[in-house]
CSV table of C-alpha atoms in Angstrom, one decimal:
chain,number,residue,atom,x,y,z
A,4,MET,CA,89.7,-106.4,-100.1
A,5,ASP,CA,88.6,-103.1,-99.0
A,6,THR,CA,86.7,-100.8,-101.4
A,7,CYS,CA,87.3,-97.2,-101.0
A,8,PHE,CA,85.1,-94.5,-102.3
A,9,PRO,CA,86.1,-91.0,-103.4
A,10,LYS,CA,85.8,-88.6,-100.6
A,11,ARG,CA,83.4,-86.6,-102.8
A,12,PHE,CA,80.8,-89.3,-103.0
A,13,GLY,CA,81.1,-90.5,-99.2
A,14,ASN,CA,78.3,-88.5,-97.8
A,15,THR,CA,75.9,-89.6,-100.2
A,16,MET,CA,76.7,-93.2,-100.6
A,17,GLU,CA,77.2,-93.8,-96.9
A,18,GLY,CA,73.8,-92.0,-96.0
A,19,SER,CA,72.1,-94.4,-98.6
A,20,ILE,CA,73.7,-97.6,-97.0
A,21,VAL,CA,72.5,-96.5,-93.5
A,22,ARG,CA,69.0,-95.8,-94.7
A,23,ALA,CA,68.7,-99.1,-96.5
A,24,GLU,CA,70.2,-101.1,-93.4
A,25,SER,CA,67.4,-99.1,-91.3
A,26,ALA,CA,64.7,-100.1,-93.8
A,27,VAL,CA,65.6,-103.9,-93.6
A,28,LYS,CA,65.7,-103.8,-89.8
A,29,ARG,CA,62.2,-102.1,-89.8
A,30,ILE,CA,60.8,-104.7,-92.1
A,31,ARG,CA,62.4,-107.7,-90.4
A,32,ALA,CA,61.1,-106.4,-86.9
A,33,LYS,CA,57.6,-106.0,-88.4
A,34,ASP,CA,57.8,-109.5,-89.8
A,35,SER,CA,58.8,-110.9,-86.6
A,36,ARG,CA,55.8,-109.1,-84.8
A,37,ARG,CA,53.6,-110.6,-87.7
A,38,ARG,CA,54.7,-114.1,-86.9
A,39,ARG,CA,54.4,-113.9,-83.3
A,40,ALA,CA,50.6,-112.6,-83.9
A,41,ASP,CA,50.0,-115.3,-86.5
A,42,PRO,CA,51.3,-118.8,-85.3
A,43,GLY,CA,50.1,-120.1,-88.8
A,44,THR,CA,52.9,-118.1,-90.6
A,45,GLY,CA,55.6,-120.6,-89.1
A,46,GLY,CA,57.7,-118.2,-87.0
A,47,THR,CA,60.4,-119.8,-84.9
A,48,HIS,CA,59.2,-117.5,-81.8
A,49,VAL,CA,55.6,-118.4,-81.8
A,50,ARG,CA,53.8,-118.4,-78.4
A,51,ALA,CA,50.7,-120.0,-78.7
A,52,ARG,CA,47.7,-118.6,-76.5
A,53,LYS,CA,46.6,-120.9,-73.8
A,54,ARG,CA,43.2,-122.5,-74.3
A,55,PRO,CA,40.7,-121.2,-71.9
A,56,THR,CA,39.6,-124.1,-69.7
A,57,LEU,CA,36.5,-125.0,-67.7
A,58,ARG,CA,38.1,-123.5,-64.4
A,59,ASP,CA,38.5,-120.2,-66.2
A,60,VAL,CA,34.7,-120.3,-67.0
A,61,ALA,CA,34.2,-121.2,-63.4
A,62,ASN,CA,36.2,-118.5,-62.2
A,63,GLU,CA,34.4,-115.8,-64.5
A,64,THR,CA,31.0,-116.9,-62.8
A,65,GLY,CA,32.0,-117.5,-59.4
A,66,LEU,CA,30.8,-120.9,-59.4
A,67,SER,CA,32.4,-124.3,-58.8
A,68,VAL,CA,34.0,-126.4,-61.5
A,69,THR,CA,31.3,-129.1,-60.9
A,70,GLN,CA,28.2,-126.6,-61.4
A,71,THR,CA,29.9,-124.8,-64.3
A,72,SER,CA,30.4,-128.4,-66.0
A,73,ARG,CA,26.7,-129.3,-65.2
A,74,ALA,CA,25.6,-125.9,-66.7
A,75,LEU,CA,27.5,-126.5,-70.0
A,76,ASN,CA,26.4,-130.1,-70.3
A,77,GLY,CA,22.6,-128.9,-69.9
A,78,ARG,CA,21.9,-131.0,-66.8
A,79,TYR,CA,18.3,-130.9,-65.6
A,80,ASP,CA,19.0,-129.8,-62.1
A,81,VAL,CA,20.5,-126.5,-63.3
A,82,SER,CA,18.3,-123.5,-63.6
A,83,ALA,CA,17.9,-121.8,-67.1
A,84,ARG,CA,19.3,-118.5,-65.6
A,85,THR,CA,22.5,-120.2,-64.3
A,86,ARG,CA,22.9,-122.1,-67.8
A,87,ALA,CA,22.5,-118.8,-69.5
A,88,ARG,CA,25.1,-117.0,-67.1
A,89,VAL,CA,27.7,-119.7,-67.9
A,90,THR,CA,27.2,-119.9,-71.5
A,91,GLU,CA,27.5,-116.2,-71.9
A,92,ALA,CA,30.8,-116.4,-69.7
A,93,ALA,CA,32.3,-119.3,-71.8
A,94,ALA,CA,31.3,-117.2,-75.0
A,95,ARG,CA,32.9,-114.1,-73.5
A,96,ILE,CA,36.4,-115.7,-72.8
A,97,GLY,CA,36.4,-118.2,-75.9
A,98,TYR,CA,36.1,-121.2,-74.1
A,99,THR,CA,35.2,-124.3,-76.3
A,100,PRO,CA,35.4,-128.0,-75.0
A,101,ASN,CA,38.3,-130.2,-75.7
A,102,LEU,CA,37.0,-132.1,-78.8
A,103,GLU,CA,39.5,-134.9,-78.5
A,104,ALA,CA,37.7,-135.6,-75.0
A,105,ARG,CA,34.4,-135.0,-76.5
A,106,ARG,CA,35.0,-137.6,-79.2
A,107,LEU,CA,35.6,-140.3,-76.3
A,108,LYS,CA,31.8,-139.7,-75.7
A,109,MET,CA,30.5,-139.7,-79.3
A,110,PRO,CA,28.8,-142.7,-80.9
A,111,GLY,CA,30.9,-144.6,-83.4
A,112,THR,CA,34.3,-143.6,-82.0
A,113,ARG,CA,34.5,-146.2,-79.1
A,114,THR,CA,37.6,-147.9,-78.2
A,115,ASN,CA,35.6,-150.5,-76.1
A,116,SER,CA,38.5,-150.0,-73.6
A,117,ILE,CA,38.4,-148.2,-70.0
A,118,GLY,CA,41.4,-147.0,-68.1
A,119,LEU,CA,42.7,-147.3,-64.7
A,120,VAL,CA,45.8,-145.5,-63.6
A,121,LEU,CA,47.7,-147.0,-60.8
A,122,ALA,CA,49.0,-144.5,-58.2
A,123,THR,CA,52.8,-145.5,-57.6
A,124,ARG,CA,52.7,-145.2,-53.8
A,125,SER,CA,49.2,-146.1,-52.6
A,126,GLN,CA,47.9,-148.8,-55.3
A,127,ARG,CA,50.4,-151.6,-55.3
A,128,PHE,CA,50.1,-155.1,-56.3
A,129,SER,CA,51.3,-156.2,-52.9
A,130,ASP,CA,47.6,-154.9,-51.5
A,131,PRO,CA,45.7,-158.1,-51.5
A,132,TYR,CA,42.3,-156.6,-51.6
A,133,PHE,CA,43.5,-154.4,-54.7
A,134,GLY,CA,44.7,-157.5,-56.5
A,135,GLU,CA,41.1,-159.1,-56.2
A,136,LEU,CA,39.5,-155.7,-57.0
A,137,LEU,CA,41.6,-155.5,-60.2
A,138,ALA,CA,40.7,-159.1,-61.2
A,139,ALA,CA,37.0,-158.0,-60.6
A,140,LEU,CA,37.4,-155.0,-63.0
A,141,VAL,CA,39.0,-157.1,-65.7
A,142,ASP,CA,36.3,-159.6,-65.5
A,143,GLU,CA,33.3,-157.1,-65.5
A,144,ALA,CA,34.8,-155.3,-68.3
A,145,ALA,CA,35.2,-158.3,-70.4
A,146,ARG,CA,31.5,-159.4,-69.8
A,147,ASN,CA,30.6,-156.1,-71.3
A,148,ASP,CA,33.0,-156.7,-74.3
A,149,CYS,CA,35.5,-154.2,-72.9
A,150,GLU,CA,39.2,-154.2,-72.2
A,151,LEU,CA,40.8,-152.7,-69.0
A,152,GLN,CA,43.9,-150.6,-69.7
A,153,LEU,CA,46.3,-150.2,-67.0
A,154,SER,CA,49.0,-147.6,-66.9
A,155,THR,CA,51.2,-146.1,-64.3
A,156,PRO,CA,52.8,-142.7,-63.8
A,157,LEU,CA,56.5,-142.0,-64.4
A,158,VAL,CA,58.5,-141.2,-61.3
A,159,HIS,CA,57.9,-137.5,-60.3
A,160,GLU,CA,55.4,-137.2,-62.9
A,161,ASP,CA,52.3,-135.1,-62.3
A,162,PRO,CA,49.3,-137.1,-61.3
A,163,THR,CA,47.3,-136.0,-64.4
A,164,ALA,CA,50.2,-136.9,-66.9
A,165,SER,CA,49.0,-140.5,-67.7
A,166,TYR,CA,45.3,-139.4,-68.2
A,167,GLU,CA,46.2,-136.5,-70.5
A,168,ARG,CA,48.4,-138.9,-72.6
A,169,ALA,CA,45.4,-141.4,-72.8
A,170,VAL,CA,42.8,-138.9,-73.6
A,171,ALA,CA,45.1,-137.2,-76.3
A,172,ALA,CA,45.8,-140.8,-78.1
A,173,GLN,CA,41.9,-141.7,-77.5
A,174,ARG,CA,43.0,-145.0,-76.1
A,175,VAL,CA,40.0,-145.3,-73.6
A,176,ASP,CA,36.3,-144.2,-73.4
A,177,GLY,CA,36.6,-143.4,-69.7
A,178,PHE,CA,38.2,-143.9,-66.4
A,179,VAL,CA,37.9,-145.7,-63.0
A,180,VAL,CA,39.3,-143.3,-60.5
A,181,LEU,CA,40.3,-145.3,-57.0
A,182,ARG,CA,41.2,-143.7,-53.9
A,183,ALA,CA,39.9,-140.2,-54.8
A,184,THR,CA,41.0,-137.2,-52.6
A,185,ARG,CA,39.4,-134.0,-51.7
A,186,ASP,CA,40.5,-131.6,-54.7
A,187,ASP,CA,41.8,-134.5,-56.3
A,188,PRO,CA,43.8,-133.3,-59.5
A,189,ARG,CA,42.8,-136.3,-61.5
A,190,VAL,CA,39.0,-135.5,-60.9
A,191,LEU,CA,39.3,-131.9,-61.8
A,192,TYR,CA,41.4,-132.6,-65.0
A,193,LEU,CA,38.9,-135.4,-66.1
A,194,ARG,CA,35.7,-132.7,-65.2
A,195,GLU,CA,37.6,-130.0,-67.2
A,196,GLU,CA,38.0,-131.9,-70.2
A,197,ASN,CA,34.5,-133.5,-70.1
A,198,VAL,CA,35.9,-137.3,-70.1
A,199,PRO,CA,33.8,-139.8,-68.5
A,200,PHE,CA,34.8,-141.3,-65.4
A,201,VAL,CA,33.4,-142.8,-62.3
A,202,THR,CA,35.1,-142.7,-58.6
A,203,PHE,CA,35.2,-144.9,-55.7
A,204,GLY,CA,34.2,-142.7,-53.1
A,205,ARG,CA,32.3,-139.2,-53.3
A,206,ILE,CA,34.6,-136.3,-53.1
A,207,ASP,CA,32.0,-133.6,-52.7
A,208,GLU,CA,28.3,-133.2,-52.3
A,209,LEU,CA,27.7,-131.3,-55.6
A,210,GLY,CA,27.9,-134.5,-57.9
A,211,GLY,CA,28.8,-133.8,-61.5
A,212,HIS,CA,30.1,-137.6,-62.0
A,213,PRO,CA,28.7,-140.8,-60.7
A,214,ALA,CA,30.4,-142.5,-57.8
A,215,VAL,CA,30.2,-146.0,-56.1
A,216,ASN,CA,30.1,-145.2,-52.3
A,217,GLU,CA,29.9,-146.9,-48.9
A,218,SER,CA,26.8,-146.3,-47.2
A,219,ILE,CA,27.0,-143.9,-43.9
A,220,ASP,CA,26.5,-147.1,-41.9
A,221,CYS,CA,29.6,-148.8,-43.4
A,222,LEU,CA,31.0,-149.4,-39.9
A,223,ARG,CA,28.1,-149.7,-38.0
A,224,PRO,CA,28.0,-153.5,-38.0
A,225,ALA,CA,31.5,-153.7,-36.5
A,226,VAL,CA,30.7,-151.2,-33.9
A,227,ASP,CA,27.3,-152.7,-32.9
A,228,HIS,CA,29.1,-156.0,-32.6
A,229,LEU,CA,31.9,-154.8,-30.3
A,230,VAL,CA,29.1,-152.7,-28.1
A,231,ALA,CA,27.2,-156.0,-27.9
A,232,LEU,CA,30.3,-157.6,-26.4
A,233,GLY,CA,30.6,-155.0,-23.6
A,234,HIS,CA,33.3,-152.6,-25.1
A,235,ARG,CA,33.1,-149.0,-24.5
A,236,ARG,CA,36.7,-147.8,-25.3
A,237,ILE,CA,36.8,-148.4,-29.0
A,238,GLY,CA,39.6,-147.1,-31.0
A,239,CYS,CA,40.2,-146.8,-34.7
A,240,LEU,CA,43.1,-147.3,-37.3
A,241,ALA,CA,42.1,-145.1,-40.2
A,242,GLU,CA,43.5,-144.7,-43.4
A,243,PRO,CA,44.6,-141.3,-44.7
A,244,LEU,CA,41.5,-138.9,-44.1
A,245,GLU,CA,41.8,-137.0,-47.3
A,246,HIS,CA,40.7,-140.0,-49.1
A,247,ALA,CA,37.0,-140.0,-49.8
A,248,ILE,CA,36.3,-143.4,-48.5
A,249,ALA,CA,38.3,-142.7,-45.3
A,250,GLY,CA,36.3,-139.8,-44.5
A,251,ARG,CA,33.3,-141.9,-45.1
A,252,ARG,CA,34.4,-144.5,-42.6
A,253,ILE,CA,35.3,-142.0,-39.9
A,254,ALA,CA,32.2,-140.4,-40.0
A,255,SER,CA,30.4,-143.8,-39.8
A,256,PHE,CA,32.5,-144.7,-36.8
A,257,HIS,CA,31.7,-141.5,-34.9
A,258,ARG,CA,27.9,-142.0,-35.8
A,259,SER,CA,27.6,-145.5,-35.0
A,260,LEU,CA,29.2,-144.9,-31.5
A,261,ALA,CA,27.1,-141.9,-30.7
A,262,ASP,CA,23.9,-143.9,-31.4
A,263,HIS,CA,25.1,-146.1,-28.5
A,264,GLY,CA,25.8,-143.1,-26.4
A,265,ILE,CA,29.5,-143.4,-26.9
A,266,GLU,CA,31.8,-140.4,-27.6
A,267,ALA,CA,35.0,-141.5,-29.6
A,268,GLU,CA,38.2,-140.6,-27.7
A,269,PRO,CA,40.3,-138.3,-30.0
A,270,ALA,CA,43.4,-139.7,-28.9
A,271,HIS,CA,42.1,-143.4,-29.9
A,272,VAL,CA,41.4,-142.4,-33.6
A,273,ILE,CA,44.6,-142.5,-35.4
A,274,PRO,CA,45.6,-142.1,-39.1
A,275,SER,CA,47.6,-145.2,-39.9
A,276,GLY,CA,48.4,-145.1,-43.7
A,277,PHE,CA,47.9,-148.1,-45.6
A,278,ARG,CA,50.7,-150.3,-44.6
A,279,GLU,CA,51.1,-153.0,-41.7
A,280,ASP,CA,54.2,-151.8,-40.2
A,281,ALA,CA,52.6,-148.2,-39.8
A,282,ALA,CA,49.5,-149.8,-38.1
A,283,ALA,CA,51.8,-151.9,-35.8
A,284,GLU,CA,53.4,-148.7,-34.5
A,285,ALA,CA,50.3,-146.7,-34.2
A,286,THR,CA,48.7,-149.7,-32.2
A,287,SER,CA,51.7,-149.7,-30.0
A,288,GLN,CA,51.3,-146.3,-29.2
A,289,LEU,CA,47.8,-146.7,-28.2
A,290,LEU,CA,48.7,-149.6,-26.2
A,291,ASP,CA,51.1,-147.6,-24.2
A,292,THR,CA,48.6,-144.9,-23.3
A,293,LEU,CA,47.3,-144.8,-19.5
A,294,ASP,CA,43.7,-145.8,-20.9
A,295,PRO,CA,44.3,-147.8,-23.8
A,296,PRO,CA,41.1,-149.1,-26.0
A,297,SER,CA,39.7,-152.6,-25.3
A,298,ALA,CA,38.7,-153.0,-29.0
A,299,LEU,CA,40.1,-151.6,-32.3
A,300,VAL,CA,38.5,-151.1,-35.8
A,301,ALA,CA,41.0,-151.3,-38.6
A,302,PHE,CA,40.1,-149.7,-42.0
A,303,ASN,CA,41.6,-152.7,-44.0
A,304,ASP,CA,42.7,-156.1,-43.1
A,305,LEU,CA,46.4,-155.3,-43.4
A,306,LEU,CA,46.0,-152.6,-40.7
A,307,ALA,CA,44.4,-155.2,-38.4
A,308,MET,CA,47.1,-157.6,-39.1
A,309,GLY,CA,49.5,-154.8,-37.9
A,310,ALA,CA,47.3,-154.3,-34.8
A,311,LEU,CA,47.6,-158.0,-34.2
A,312,ARG,CA,51.5,-158.0,-34.5
A,313,ALA,CA,51.5,-155.3,-31.8
A,314,ALA,CA,49.1,-156.9,-29.5
A,315,ALA,CA,51.4,-159.9,-29.4
A,316,SER,CA,54.6,-157.8,-29.0
A,317,HIS,CA,53.0,-156.3,-25.8
A,318,GLY,CA,52.0,-159.8,-24.6
A,319,LEU,CA,48.2,-159.2,-24.9
A,320,ASP,CA,45.7,-162.0,-25.8
A,321,VAL,CA,43.4,-161.3,-28.7
A,322,PRO,CA,40.7,-161.4,-28.1
A,323,GLY,CA,41.1,-161.7,-24.3
A,324,ASP,CA,42.8,-158.5,-23.7
A,325,LEU,CA,42.0,-156.6,-27.1
A,326,SER,CA,39.5,-157.2,-29.7
A,327,ILE,CA,40.4,-156.5,-33.2
A,328,VAL,CA,38.0,-156.1,-36.4
A,329,GLY,CA,39.1,-155.6,-40.0
A,330,PHE,CA,37.9,-154.4,-43.1
A,331,ASP,CA,37.8,-155.9,-46.6
A,332,ASP,CA,37.9,-159.6,-45.7
A,333,ILE,CA,40.9,-160.5,-47.8
A,334,HIS,CA,41.6,-164.3,-48.3
A,335,ALA,CA,44.3,-164.3,-45.8
A,336,ALA,CA,42.0,-162.9,-43.0
A,337,ARG,CA,40.6,-166.5,-42.3
A,338,PHE,CA,44.1,-167.7,-41.7
A,339,MET,CA,45.5,-164.9,-39.3
A,340,SER,CA,46.2,-166.0,-35.8
A,341,PRO,CA,43.5,-165.6,-34.5
A,342,PRO,CA,41.4,-165.8,-37.5
A,343,LEU,CA,40.1,-162.1,-38.1
A,344,THR,CA,36.6,-160.7,-37.6
A,345,THR,CA,36.1,-158.4,-40.4
A,346,LEU,CA,33.6,-156.6,-42.9
A,347,ARG,CA,33.3,-158.1,-46.0
A,348,HIS,CA,33.6,-155.6,-48.7
A,349,SER,CA,33.2,-157.7,-52.0
A,350,PRO,CA,35.7,-156.8,-54.4
A,351,GLN,CA,33.5,-158.4,-57.3
A,352,THR,CA,30.5,-156.3,-56.2
A,353,LEU,CA,32.7,-153.3,-56.0
A,354,GLY,CA,34.2,-153.9,-59.6
A,355,ARG,CA,30.9,-154.8,-61.1
A,356,GLU,CA,29.3,-151.5,-59.9
A,357,LEU,CA,32.2,-149.4,-60.9
A,358,VAL,CA,32.3,-150.8,-64.5
A,359,THR,CA,28.4,-150.7,-64.8
A,360,GLN,CA,28.4,-146.9,-63.6
A,361,LEU,CA,31.1,-146.0,-65.8
A,362,LEU,CA,29.5,-147.5,-69.0
A,363,LYS,CA,26.4,-145.7,-68.0
A,364,VAL,CA,28.2,-142.1,-68.0
A,365,ILE,CA,29.7,-143.1,-71.2
A,366,ASP,CA,26.5,-143.7,-72.8
A,367,ASP,CA,24.8,-140.7,-71.1
A,368,PRO,CA,26.2,-138.5,-68.7
A,369,VAL,CA,23.0,-137.6,-67.3
A,370,CYS,CA,21.4,-141.0,-66.2
A,371,ALA,CA,24.1,-142.2,-64.0
A,372,ASP,CA,23.6,-142.0,-60.4
A,373,ASP,CA,25.6,-143.0,-57.3
A,374,ILE,CA,25.7,-146.5,-56.0
A,375,TYR,CA,25.8,-147.1,-52.2
A,376,ILE,CA,27.4,-150.4,-50.8
A,377,THR,CA,26.9,-151.7,-47.1
A,378,PRO,CA,29.4,-154.3,-45.9
A,379,GLU,CA,28.5,-157.4,-43.8
A,380,LEU,CA,30.1,-158.5,-40.6
A,381,VAL,CA,32.1,-161.6,-40.9
A,382,MET,CA,32.5,-162.9,-37.4
A,383,ARG,CA,35.6,-164.8,-36.4
A,384,GLN,CA,38.0,-165.5,-33.4
A,385,SER,CA,39.6,-161.8,-33.0
A,386,THR,CA,36.7,-160.4,-31.2
A,387,GLY,CA,35.4,-161.3,-27.7
A,388,PRO,CA,33.7,-159.9,-24.5
A,389,ALA,CA,35.2,-156.8,-23.1
A,390,PRO,CA,38.0,-157.4,-20.1
């Protein structure tokens, strides 16, 4: 039902209604602005301000994330001037460490668990060496009264998501990071949140976390062995070079050859991934060149297996026409045809050192140092005199 006001009262009453509605709108707008400014009021359109991160502090100072972290943690090898500069920048932008991550390192808040996140593409249980390493990690953790917790990221998920969930839930005291790469987002996240971790392979020269490394002479025993057999054209089947360990091995390969006065032929050094079939294809390409290598060093035994398959498909005798050296000495290496000459990289030793270093950095981030491992040559029947 409509209500009609007498004409003589219209202007006065209509004006009052308009003014009242305008006042209500102003009050609502003011309240909305207040709610957005103060998340504690429970507004429905709250936009939380992003918490400053360690990277933000690094950007303020012009230092790397690693140097910034070391300064904030009071590392002895950071000058007082740099520490003051970083501390001032952190205070200026309002940076505070992630308290949940900090609690992972506080006495009395231990979970007695360490974490390992499996990458969906590169760390599969079908990799024989990884299976042996995983067993070694489990055994070494148990010897130290710890559990090893495994997790895998969801399909198409950010590489750090599994780490973020574990940190938020405080499920582990620290992480083992395998197959670390340059600018690895997992490493950057763990550094930023001050979560204890150890990597297999050093991804930079600045430190900031402990690593278990292969020595710079890791491929020397294989190169020395092949040169002693008279080989000069020595090729290499490499894993992806962005991985820290692959970078270490390729440097060792070039350095070891140079010490014998041999320069590696660029066309003979091929990144072959991690899979046997990729190595077989890469080896076939090498064998089809005008001046193929007389010997190959593979960065793992599966790649060496692919090389053996390619040699057989080309009608070549191993080791009469082509010598092949693997890496890892997986259980199947001795049963290949012919039995594989390889570099023994004990998964038990690697697992022990990774767990030991991680537990050290959980107890005291300052005291943990890098560990270097040199493999030993296991001579079998896949290598022989140069043709």
